[in-house]
Coordinates of C-alpha atoms in Angstrom, one line a residue:
Chain H
X1 CA 36.3 136.8 97.1
X2 CA 39.0 136.6 100.5
X3 CA 41.4 135.7 97.0
X4 CA 39.9 138.7 95.5
X5 CA 40.4 141.2 98.0
X6 CA 43.8 139.2 99.5
X7 CA 45.7 140.2 95.6
X8 CA 44.0 144.1 95.6
X9 CA 44.9 144.8 99.4
X10 CA 48.7 143.1 99.2
X11 CA 49.5 144.4 95.9
X12 CA 48.3 147.8 97.1
X13 CA 50.3 148.0 100.1
X14 CA 53.3 147.3 97.4
X15 CA 52.5 149.9 95.3
X16 CA 52.2 152.2 97.6
X17 CA 55.8 151.4 99.0
X18 CA 57.1 151.6 95.7
X19 CA 55.8 155.4 95.3
X20 CA 57.6 156.5 97.8
X21 CA 60.9 155.1 96.2
X22 CA 60.2 156.8 92.7
X23 CA 59.2 160.1 95.1
X24 CA 62.5 159.9 97.7
X25 CA 65.4 158.3 95.4
X26 CA 67.7 158.3 98.2
X27 CA 65.9 155.6 100.3
X28 CA 66.6 152.3 100.4
X29 CA 63.9 149.5 100.5
X30 CA 65.7 148.8 103.3
X31 CA 64.2 151.9 105.1
X32 CA 60.6 151.2 103.2
X33 CA 60.7 148.2 104.7
X34 CA 60.9 149.7 108.4
X35 CA 58.7 152.2 107.8
X36 CA 55.6 148.9 106.5
X37 CA 56.5 147.2 110.1
X38 CA 56.7 150.4 111.9
X39 CA 53.4 151.0 110.4
X40 CA 51.7 148.0 111.2
X41 CA 53.0 147.8 114.7
X42 CA 51.3 151.4 115.6
X43 CA 48.1 150.6 113.9
X44 CA 47.5 147.2 115.5
X45 CA 47.6 149.2 118.9
X46 CA 44.3 149.9 118.4
X47 CA 43.8 146.7 116.4
X48 CA 43.1 148.3 112.8
X49 CA 45.8 146.0 111.8
X50 CA 44.3 142.7 112.8
X51 CA 40.9 143.9 111.5
X52 CA 42.3 144.4 107.7
X53 CA 43.8 140.6 108.2
X54 CA 40.4 139.2 108.6
X55 CA 39.1 141.1 105.5
X56 CA 42.2 140.7 103.7
X57 CA 43.8 137.3 104.5
X58 CA 47.6 136.7 103.4
X59 CA 47.0 140.5 101.5
X60 CA 47.2 141.8 105.0
X61 CA 49.5 139.0 107.0
X62 CA 51.7 137.9 104.3
X63 CA 53.5 141.6 103.7
X64 CA 56.1 143.0 105.7
X65 CA 53.7 145.3 108.0
X66 CA 52.6 142.5 108.9
X67 CA 55.5 141.4 110.6
X68 CA 54.9 144.3 113.2
X69 CA 51.6 144.1 113.7
X70 CA 51.8 140.2 114.8
X71 CA 54.8 142.3 116.5
X72 CA 52.4 145.0 118.7
X73 CA 49.7 141.4 118.9
X74 CA 51.8 139.5 121.2
X75 CA 52.3 142.3 123.3
X76 CA 49.1 143.2 124.1
X77 CA 48.2 139.7 124.6
X78 CA 50.8 139.1 126.7
X79 CA 50.7 142.7 128.8
X80 CA 46.7 141.7 129.4
X81 CA 48.5 138.3 131.0
X82 CA 51.5 139.5 133.0
X83 CA 51.7 143.5 132.8
X84 CA 54.5 145.3 131.9
X85 CA 56.8 142.3 131.4
X86 CA 54.7 141.4 128.5
X87 CA 56.0 144.4 126.7
X88 CA 59.1 142.1 126.7
X89 CA 57.4 138.7 126.6
X90 CA 55.7 139.3 123.9
X91 CA 57.6 140.5 121.4
X92 CA 58.7 137.7 119.9
X93 CA 55.6 135.7 120.6
X94 CA 54.3 135.5 117.1
X95 CA 57.2 136.5 114.7
X96 CA 59.4 134.3 116.4
X97 CA 58.7 131.8 114.1
X98 CA 58.8 133.5 111.4
X99 CA 62.5 134.7 112.1
X100 CA 63.7 131.3 113.7
X101 CA 62.2 129.8 110.0
X102 CA 64.2 132.3 108.2
X103 CA 67.7 131.6 110.4
X104 CA 67.1 127.9 109.6
X105 CA 66.0 128.0 105.7
X106 CA 68.7 130.6 105.3
X107 CA 71.5 128.9 106.2
X108 CA 70.8 125.6 104.9
X109 CA 70.6 127.8 101.6
X110 CA 74.3 129.6 102.2
X111 CA 75.0 125.3 102.4
X112 CA 74.1 124.4 99.1
X113 CA 73.5 127.3 96.7
X114 CA 75.9 130.2 95.5
X115 CA 74.7 133.6 93.6
X116 CA 75.0 133.9 90.2
X117 CA 74.4 137.3 89.6
Chain N
X1 CA 83.7 175.9 85.0
X2 CA 85.9 176.9 87.7
X3 CA 84.8 174.9 90.6
X4 CA 86.1 172.0 91.8
X5 CA 83.8 172.5 95.5
X6 CA 80.0 172.2 95.9
X7 CA 78.8 176.1 96.3
X8 CA 75.0 175.6 97.3
X9 CA 73.9 177.7 94.5
X10 CA 76.1 175.5 92.3
X11 CA 74.6 172.8 93.6
X12 CA 70.7 173.0 93.0
X13 CA 71.3 175.1 89.8
X14 CA 73.6 172.0 88.5
X15 CA 70.7 168.8 90.3
X16 CA 68.4 170.7 88.2
X17 CA 69.7 170.5 85.2
X18 CA 70.5 166.8 86.1
X19 CA 66.8 166.5 86.6
X20 CA 65.5 167.5 83.4
X21 CA 68.0 165.5 81.7
X22 CA 68.2 162.1 83.8
X23 CA 65.2 159.4 82.2
X24 CA 61.8 159.9 84.2
X25 CA 60.9 156.5 86.1
X26 CA 57.8 155.5 84.5
X27 CA 55.8 155.9 87.7
X28 CA 52.7 153.7 86.4
X29 CA 54.5 151.2 84.9
X30 CA 56.3 150.7 88.2
X31 CA 53.2 151.4 90.4
X32 CA 51.3 148.6 88.4
X33 CA 53.8 146.1 88.5
X34 CA 54.7 146.7 92.0
X35 CA 50.7 145.8 92.4
X36 CA 51.0 142.3 89.9
X37 CA 53.8 140.7 91.7
X38 CA 52.5 142.2 95.5
X39 CA 49.0 140.8 94.5
X40 CA 50.2 137.5 93.2
X41 CA 52.5 136.7 96.2
X42 CA 49.7 137.4 98.5
X43 CA 47.2 135.4 96.8
X44 CA 49.8 132.7 96.2
X45 CA 49.5 133.4 100.4
X46 CA 46.1 133.2 100.4
X47 CA 46.2 129.7 98.9
X48 CA 49.1 128.0 101.3
X49 CA 46.5 129.3 104.3
X50 CA 43.6 128.6 103.1
X51 CA 45.5 125.2 102.5
X52 CA 46.5 125.1 106.1
X53 CA 43.3 126.6 107.3
X54 CA 41.4 123.0 107.1
X55 CA 44.5 120.9 108.2
X56 CA 45.1 122.4 111.7
X57 CA 43.4 122.9 115.0
X58 CA 43.7 126.8 115.0
X59 CA 44.0 129.9 113.4
X60 CA 47.2 130.7 114.6
X61 CA 48.8 127.7 113.4
X62 CA 47.5 128.3 110.5
X63 CA 49.3 131.6 110.0
X64 CA 52.2 130.4 111.5
X65 CA 52.4 127.3 108.7
X66 CA 51.7 129.8 105.9
X67 CA 54.5 132.0 106.9
X68 CA 56.8 129.4 107.4
X69 CA 55.8 127.9 104.2
X70 CA 55.8 131.4 102.6
X71 CA 59.5 132.1 104.0
X72 CA 61.1 128.8 102.7
X73 CA 58.9 129.2 98.9
X74 CA 60.8 132.8 99.4
X75 CA 64.5 131.1 100.3
X76 CA 64.2 128.3 97.9
X77 CA 63.5 130.9 94.9
X78 CA 66.9 132.6 95.7
X79 CA 68.9 130.0 96.4
X80 CA 67.8 129.6 92.4
X81 CA 68.3 132.4 91.5
X82 CA 65.2 133.4 90.7
X83 CA 64.3 135.7 92.8
X84 CA 66.6 138.5 92.2
X85 CA 64.8 138.5 88.5
X86 CA 61.2 138.5 90.7
X87 CA 62.5 142.4 92.0
X88 CA 63.8 143.6 89.0
X89 CA 60.8 143.4 87.5
X90 CA 58.1 143.9 90.5
X91 CA 60.3 146.8 92.9
X92 CA 58.7 146.4 96.0
X93 CA 56.0 144.0 94.9
X94 CA 58.9 141.2 95.7
X95 CA 60.6 142.7 98.5
X96 CA 57.1 143.8 100.6
X97 CA 56.0 140.3 100.6
X98 CA 57.3 137.9 103.8
X99 CA 58.8 136.3 101.0
X100 CA 61.5 139.0 99.9
X101 CA 62.3 139.5 103.8
X102 CA 63.4 135.9 103.4
X103 CA 65.1 136.7 100.2
X104 CA 67.3 139.5 102.3
X105 CA 67.9 137.0 104.6
X106 CA 69.2 133.9 102.2
X107 CA 70.7 136.2 99.8
X108 CA 73.4 138.1 102.9
X109 CA 74.1 134.5 104.2
X110 CA 74.8 132.6 100.8
X111 CA 76.7 136.0 99.7
X112 CA 79.1 136.6 103.2
X113 CA 79.4 132.8 103.7
X114 CA 82.7 133.1 101.8
X115 CA 84.1 135.1 105.3
X116 CA 83.2 132.2 107.3
X117 CA 80.2 130.9 109.0
X118 CA 80.7 133.0 112.6
X119 CA 81.7 136.4 111.1
X120 CA 80.3 135.7 107.1
X121 CA 76.7 134.4 107.1
X122 CA 75.6 135.2 110.9
X123 CA 77.1 138.3 111.4
X124 CA 75.7 139.4 108.3
X125 CA 72.3 137.5 107.5
X126 CA 70.4 140.7 109.4
X127 CA 72.4 143.3 107.6
X128 CA 68.4 144.7 105.9
X129 CA 66.1 141.9 107.9
X130 CA 67.9 143.1 111.0
X131 CA 66.3 146.6 111.1
X132 CA 62.9 145.6 109.8
X133 CA 63.0 143.6 113.3
X134 CA 64.8 146.2 115.4
X135 CA 62.3 149.2 114.7
X136 CA 59.6 146.8 114.8
X137 CA 60.2 145.2 118.3
X138 CA 61.2 149.2 119.2
X139 CA 57.3 150.1 118.0
X140 CA 55.4 147.1 119.0
X141 CA 57.3 147.9 122.7
X142 CA 56.0 151.7 122.2
X143 CA 52.9 151.3 121.1
X144 CA 52.0 148.1 124.0
X145 CA 53.5 150.7 126.3
X146 CA 50.8 153.5 125.3
X147 CA 48.1 150.6 125.0
X148 CA 48.4 149.5 128.6
X149 CA 49.1 152.7 130.0
X150 CA 45.6 154.0 128.3
X151 CA 43.7 151.0 130.0
X152 CA 45.8 151.2 133.4
X153 CA 45.4 155.0 133.3
X154 CA 41.8 157.1 135.3
Chain K
X1 CA 123.8 171.7 86.8
X2 CA 121.6 172.0 84.6
X3 CA 118.3 173.6 85.8
X4 CA 115.5 171.2 85.3
X5 CA 113.4 171.4 82.1
X6 CA 110.1 172.0 83.2
X7 CA 107.5 169.8 80.6
X8 CA 104.6 171.6 81.5
X9 CA 101.7 173.3 79.1
X10 CA 99.7 176.0 80.8
X11 CA 98.7 175.1 84.7
X12 CA 97.8 171.7 84.1
X13 CA 98.5 169.8 81.5
X14 CA 102.4 167.6 81.3
X15 CA 103.8 167.6 78.0
X16 CA 105.6 164.4 77.3
X17 CA 109.2 165.1 75.6
X18 CA 109.8 161.5 73.9
X19 CA 106.3 159.9 74.5
X20 CA 105.8 156.8 75.3
X21 CA 104.1 154.2 73.8
X22 CA 101.9 151.5 74.7
X23 CA 103.9 149.0 73.0
X24 CA 101.4 145.9 73.9
X25 CA 98.0 145.2 75.4
X26 CA 96.0 142.7 76.9
X27 CA 92.1 142.4 77.0
X28 CA 90.6 139.9 79.2
X29 CA 86.3 140.2 79.8
X30 CA 83.7 138.4 80.8
X31 CA 80.7 137.1 78.5
X32 CA 78.4 139.7 79.5
X33 CA 81.1 141.8 78.1
X34 CA 82.0 140.0 75.5
X35 CA 78.8 139.7 74.1
X36 CA 78.1 143.2 73.6
X37 CA 79.3 145.3 70.6
X38 CA 82.5 145.7 71.1
X39 CA 83.3 142.0 71.8
X40 CA 85.5 141.7 68.6
X41 CA 88.0 144.0 70.0
X42 CA 88.8 142.0 73.0
X43 CA 91.3 139.8 72.9
X44 CA 89.7 136.9 75.2
X45 CA 86.5 136.4 76.8
X46 CA 86.4 133.8 79.7
X47 CA 82.6 132.0 79.3
X48 CA 82.8 131.7 83.5
X49 CA 82.5 134.8 84.4
X50 CA 84.0 133.2 87.6
X51 CA 86.6 131.4 86.3
X52 CA 85.9 128.5 88.3
X53 CA 86.9 130.9 91.6
X54 CA 85.3 129.8 94.4
X55 CA 84.7 133.8 95.7
X56 CA 84.5 137.1 93.2
X57 CA 86.9 138.4 95.1
X58 CA 89.7 135.7 93.7
X59 CA 88.1 135.8 90.5
X60 CA 88.9 139.4 89.6
X61 CA 92.4 139.2 90.6
X62 CA 92.6 136.3 88.6
X63 CA 91.8 138.2 85.0
X64 CA 93.5 140.7 86.3
X65 CA 96.8 138.6 86.8
X66 CA 96.2 137.0 83.5
X67 CA 95.8 140.7 81.4
X68 CA 99.0 141.4 82.8
X69 CA 101.3 138.5 81.7
X70 CA 99.2 137.8 78.6
X71 CA 100.1 141.7 77.7
X72 CA 103.7 141.2 78.8
X73 CA 103.6 137.6 76.3
X74 CA 102.1 139.8 73.3
X75 CA 105.2 142.3 74.0
X76 CA 107.8 139.7 74.3
X77 CA 109.2 140.4 77.6
X78 CA 109.1 138.6 81.1
X79 CA 108.2 140.6 84.7
X80 CA 112.4 141.1 84.7
X81 CA 111.9 143.3 82.2
X82 CA 110.1 145.8 83.7
X83 CA 110.6 148.1 86.7
X84 CA 107.3 149.1 87.6
X85 CA 103.8 147.3 88.1
X86 CA 101.0 150.2 88.3
X87 CA 97.9 149.3 89.1
X88 CA 94.3 149.9 91.0
X89 CA 90.7 148.1 91.4
X90 CA 87.6 148.7 93.5
X91 CA 87.9 146.6 95.8
X92 CA 89.0 147.4 99.6
X93 CA 93.0 148.2 100.1
X94 CA 92.9 147.2 96.2
X95 CA 93.7 143.8 97.1
X96 CA 92.7 142.3 93.1
X97 CA 95.8 144.6 92.4
X98 CA 98.2 143.8 95.1
X99 CA 97.3 140.2 95.3
X100 CA 98.5 140.4 91.6
X101 CA 101.5 142.0 92.1
X102 CA 102.1 139.6 94.9
X103 CA 102.5 136.4 92.3
X104 CA 104.0 138.9 89.3
X105 CA 106.7 140.6 91.7
X106 CA 107.6 143.3 90.2
X107 CA 107.9 146.7 92.0
X108 CA 104.7 147.7 93.1
X109 CA 102.6 151.0 92.3
X110 CA 99.3 150.8 94.0
X111 CA 96.5 153.8 93.0
X112 CA 92.7 154.3 93.2
X113 CA 90.8 156.3 90.9
X114 CA 88.0 154.0 90.7
X115 CA 86.9 153.9 87.5
X116 CA 89.5 156.2 86.4
X117 CA 92.2 154.2 87.4
X118 CA 93.0 152.9 83.7
X119 CA 94.1 156.8 83.1
X120 CA 95.5 157.9 86.3
X121 CA 97.6 154.2 85.3
X122 CA 98.9 154.8 82.4
X123 CA 99.2 158.7 82.9
X124 CA 101.9 157.6 85.9
X125 CA 103.8 154.8 83.7
X126 CA 104.3 157.3 80.8
X127 CA 105.5 159.7 83.1
X128 CA 107.9 157.2 85.0
X129 CA 108.9 156.5 81.2
X130 CA 109.6 159.3 79.9
X131 CA 111.5 160.6 83.2
X132 CA 113.8 157.7 82.9
X133 CA 112.4 156.5 86.4
X134 CA 111.5 153.0 84.5
X135 CA 112.3 151.6 81.5
X136 CA 109.0 149.9 81.0
X137 CA 106.3 149.9 83.0
X138 CA 103.2 147.5 83.4
X139 CA 100.0 148.9 83.9
X140 CA 96.6 147.3 85.2
X141 CA 93.1 147.7 86.3
X142 CA 90.6 145.2 86.7
X143 CA 87.0 144.8 87.8
X144 CA 84.4 141.7 88.9
X145 CA 80.0 142.6 89.1
X146 CA 80.1 140.1 91.9
X147 CA 82.6 141.8 94.2
X148 CA 81.8 145.6 93.5
X149 CA 78.0 144.8 94.1
X150 CA 78.5 143.1 97.5
X151 CA 81.3 146.2 98.5
X152 CA 79.3 149.0 97.7
X153 CA 75.8 147.9 97.3
X154 CA 73.4 144.7 98.0
X155 CA 74.3 141.0 97.8
X156 CA 74.1 139.7 94.7
X157 CA 70.6 137.6 95.0
X158 CA 68.9 139.8 96.9
X159 CA 65.3 141.7 95.0
X160 CA 67.2 145.1 94.3
X161 CA 65.3 146.9 91.2
X162 CA 67.7 148.5 89.1
X163 CA 67.1 152.7 88.2
X164 CA 67.4 153.9 84.5
X165 CA 70.6 155.8 85.9
X166 CA 72.2 152.5 87.5
X167 CA 75.2 151.2 85.4
X168 CA 76.2 147.7 86.0
X169 CA 79.8 146.5 86.6
X170 CA 82.1 144.9 84.3
X171 CA 84.0 142.1 84.6
X172 CA 87.5 141.7 83.3
X173 CA 91.1 142.3 83.6
X174 CA 92.8 145.0 81.1
X175 CA 96.6 145.3 80.9
X176 CA 99.1 147.4 78.8
X177 CA 102.5 147.6 79.1
X178 CA 104.3 151.3 78.4
X179 CA 107.6 151.3 76.6
X180 CA 109.8 154.1 75.2
X181 CA 109.3 155.1 71.7
X182 CA 112.0 153.2 70.5
X183 CA 110.1 150.1 71.3
X184 CA 107.1 148.7 68.3
X185 CA 105.0 151.1 66.9
X186 CA 101.9 151.3 69.2
X187 CA 99.9 154.8 69.9
X188 CA 102.3 157.1 72.2
X189 CA 101.1 158.9 75.4
X190 CA 101.9 162.7 74.9
X191 CA 100.1 164.8 76.6
X192 CA 98.7 164.3 80.3
X193 CA 96.2 166.4 82.1
X194 CA 95.2 165.0 85.8
X195 CA 91.9 165.7 87.4
X196 CA 90.8 167.5 90.4
X197 CA 88.6 166.4 92.4
X198 CA 85.2 167.6 91.7
X199 CA 81.7 167.5 93.5
X200 CA 78.3 169.4 92.8
X201 CA 76.7 167.9 95.6
X202 CA 75.0 164.9 93.5
X203 CA 74.1 162.5 96.4
X204 CA 72.3 159.7 94.4
X205 CA 74.6 156.7 94.5
X206 CA 72.6 155.2 91.8
X207 CA 73.0 158.1 89.6
X208 CA 76.8 158.0 89.3
X209 CA 76.6 159.6 85.6
X210 CA 75.7 162.6 87.2
X211 CA 78.6 162.7 89.9
X212 CA 81.1 162.5 87.9
X213 CA 80.2 164.3 84.6
X214 CA 81.1 167.4 86.0
X215 CA 85.0 166.2 86.8
X216 CA 84.9 165.1 82.9
X217 CA 83.6 168.6 81.9
X218 CA 86.8 170.3 84.3
X219 CA 89.7 168.4 82.8
X220 CA 87.7 168.6 79.5
X221 CA 88.4 172.2 79.8
X222 CA 91.2 172.7 81.4
X223 CA 92.8 170.6 78.6
X224 CA 91.6 172.4 76.1
X225 CA 92.8 175.5 77.3
X226 CA 96.8 174.3 78.6
X227 CA 97.0 172.7 75.2
X228 CA 95.4 175.7 72.8
X229 CA 93.4 172.5 71.5
X230 CA 89.5 172.4 70.4
X231 CA 87.4 168.9 69.7
X232 CA 88.3 169.4 66.3
X233 CA 92.0 168.6 66.6
X234 CA 91.5 165.1 67.9
X235 CA 89.5 162.1 66.1
X236 CA 87.5 161.0 69.3
X237 CA 86.6 162.2 72.7
X238 CA 86.2 159.1 74.9
X239 CA 84.9 159.6 77.8
X240 CA 85.2 156.3 80.6
X241 CA 82.0 155.4 82.4
X242 CA 79.4 158.6 82.2
X243 CA 77.0 156.1 81.1
X244 CA 73.9 157.0 79.0
X245 CA 72.4 159.5 81.8
X246 CA 76.1 161.2 82.7
X247 CA 76.9 161.4 78.8
X248 CA 73.6 163.9 78.4
X249 CA 74.6 165.8 81.4
X250 CA 78.2 165.6 80.3
X251 CA 77.3 167.1 77.3
X252 CA 75.1 169.7 78.6
X253 CA 78.0 171.3 81.0
X254 CA 80.2 171.4 78.2
X255 CA 77.9 172.7 75.4
X256 CA 76.7 175.5 78.2
X257 CA 80.7 176.5 78.6
X258 CA 80.5 177.0 74.6
X259 CA 82.5 173.6 73.4
X260 CA 80.8 171.6 70.2
X261 CA 81.7 168.5 70.8
X262 CA 80.1 167.4 67.7
X263 CA 80.2 163.4 66.5
X264 CA 83.6 163.5 68.3
X265 CA 82.4 161.9 71.7
X266 CA 81.6 158.3 72.4
X267 CA 81.5 157.1 76.3
X268 CA 82.6 153.6 76.8
X269 CA 80.7 152.6 79.9
X270 CA 77.5 153.3 77.4
X271 CA 79.4 151.6 74.6
X272 CA 79.8 148.1 76.3
X273 CA 76.2 146.7 76.7
X274 CA 74.8 147.9 73.6
X275 CA 70.8 149.6 73.1
X276 CA 69.6 146.9 75.6
X277 CA 67.0 148.1 77.9
X278 CA 69.2 146.3 80.7
X279 CA 71.5 146.7 82.3
X280 CA 70.0 150.2 83.1
X281 CA 72.7 152.7 81.9
X282 CA 75.0 151.3 81.1
X283 CA 79.1 149.7 82.4
X284 CA 81.3 151.3 85.0
X285 CA 83.8 149.4 86.7
X286 CA 88.0 149.9 86.5
X287 CA 88.1 147.7 84.0
X288 CA 85.5 149.5 81.8
X289 CA 87.3 152.8 80.4
X290 CA 90.5 150.3 80.3
X291 CA 89.1 147.9 78.5
X292 CA 87.7 150.6 76.0
X293 CA 90.8 152.4 75.4
X294 CA 92.8 149.5 75.2
X295 CA 90.4 146.7 73.6
X296 CA 88.3 149.5 70.6
X297 CA 91.0 152.2 70.8
X298 CA 94.4 150.5 70.8
X299 CA 93.1 148.8 67.9
X300 CA 91.5 151.1 65.4
X301 CA 94.8 153.6 66.0
X302 CA 96.6 150.4 65.0
X303 CA 94.2 150.4 61.2
X304 CA 94.5 154.0 61.4
X305 CA 91.1 154.6 62.0
X306 CA 92.0 157.6 64.4
X307 CA 95.2 159.1 64.8
X308 CA 94.9 160.9 68.3
X309 CA 92.4 160.5 70.5
X310 CA 92.2 162.2 74.1
X311 CA 90.2 160.1 76.5
X312 CA 88.7 161.3 79.5
X313 CA 87.8 158.3 81.8
X314 CA 86.0 159.1 85.5
X315 CA 85.8 157.9 88.7
X316 CA 83.1 158.3 91.1
X317 CA 85.4 158.0 94.5
X318 CA 82.6 157.7 97.7
X319 CA 82.6 154.5 100.1
X320 CA 79.6 153.6 101.3
X321 CA 80.4 154.9 104.4
X322 CA 80.3 158.1 103.8
X323 CA 76.9 157.7 101.3
X324 CA 75.4 156.6 104.4
X325 CA 76.8 159.0 106.4
X326 CA 74.8 161.4 103.7
X327 CA 77.8 163.1 101.8
X328 CA 78.1 163.5 98.3
X329 CA 80.0 161.4 95.7
X330 CA 83.3 163.6 94.1
X331 CA 83.6 162.8 91.1
X332 CA 87.7 162.9 88.8
X333 CA 88.4 162.7 85.8
X334 CA 92.1 162.3 84.8
X335 CA 92.8 163.3 81.1
X336 CA 95.2 161.3 78.2
X337 CA 96.0 162.1 74.8
X338 CA 96.6 158.9 72.3
X339 CA 98.9 159.6 69.0
X340 CA 100.1 157.3 66.6
X341 CA 102.7 158.1 64.4

């Protein structure tokens, strides 16, 4: 069942982003990704996005909104432990891995591959 | 026809004409494609997630391993020149998942490598991924601050 | 001292006194352009569109330089026989033209009119030759899908979905030799109407055709008024790079102004790739209109199919910076008239 919901929720998030893109032609995909990330981060202030991840698994985790939610999750967790310093130390708690993996793999790709177009 | 600068009425009038004549985007088809492509990538992610869930001690580590695997997948598809075709097919369905984030970093790194590793590849790697990180962190800090104040308040 | 003879018609148009000829032309295009419906008209197709170079910028200048050298060879000339190399492209600081000029060693006039560079270059060459300021002039343009994409839009491998209004930058180089009428039998450049920058507030950089259509219409109507001609006086009215969407808008604008084009209108960008659904609306790039002019039109004129052609290449003069700052996309269109004897 989780596979079904992962497909549906993940698909719906993408479809919603596509609809906004069509409606506002001056927006670029960059604007949409930023918008989704911020939405995920804000929703997780109430723990709502993590609830969605529980429900839809990768369907909520894989879209970029899950990236924003992970930042807030880290901040909330660290502020509980450390106080205000957690606002800063917590930001990359869960997403640092994604950024590091991206940097490493992208560098390797740049070493071995050329754009084809 | 004797105006070569924008006058507001003229510009509005012209935009109406363009809107009439330009092909209408096929909203149903584009959205359906985004749904299918995005959904499929998430479905695949769920499969990877479950695979790691039985092999990693905690759920947190399983999530981390899943994201790293999906990022690797996105980069590999980019290096083989396949991911931009998925983007043409799925639109935001290819851009929104973490594989799209990886594609943004890898495509920029590959493209600008010719301007050198420091000023090209490294500097341009974040032209699309950078804003996501910047606004994500800003939103996270702000949300965390509000939540913290709400808890600490009277 | 004699008074200077004014070689002008009406307010905007130049009437050349001894109209120079295009004595030789060479079009050197990439594989995708070669596979299109105009492919058979191009002089050479390069199967590897990077042409063995490590960067698209180097490939682009190779297209331009090779096209220029082969045009010279086709005219039976060497670098020393031409007094002026007029070239332009889409890259920052028009580097492809500059680097080609560096290896050609001909006195160089770099011009920028985006995709309308073809007409601007040919017009300047015709005026220089007609005025006696140059014995012969060499005109060239080039563009390359990857280099232009990188500069104006996104990394090539990014997951971007093309819209129906998007245009695909053509890859290739094209060059022509412009010489006095005694040399050869090619078509003559008889009249020139330089374009004004026209901006009707289109801010969507994915719809350059609509941004440029008003400029084409403006130049067309000024040309008709100055020369007292109508579409009936021409065998072909060729716009450049408006592509499918822009052409529709252009025809609607011309129609509103009360001019009937009939079946005379053809667009270079819309013809380059035929009716395949992708790439989107058609071609663009500074080589596009030049290649259609020097490939298709030049050869059909030699066959006698067209005797008098009005060419109106169009260019979109925005930069990525001005667009990001919210400015609209200004358009321009320069007109030249080609006639056979």
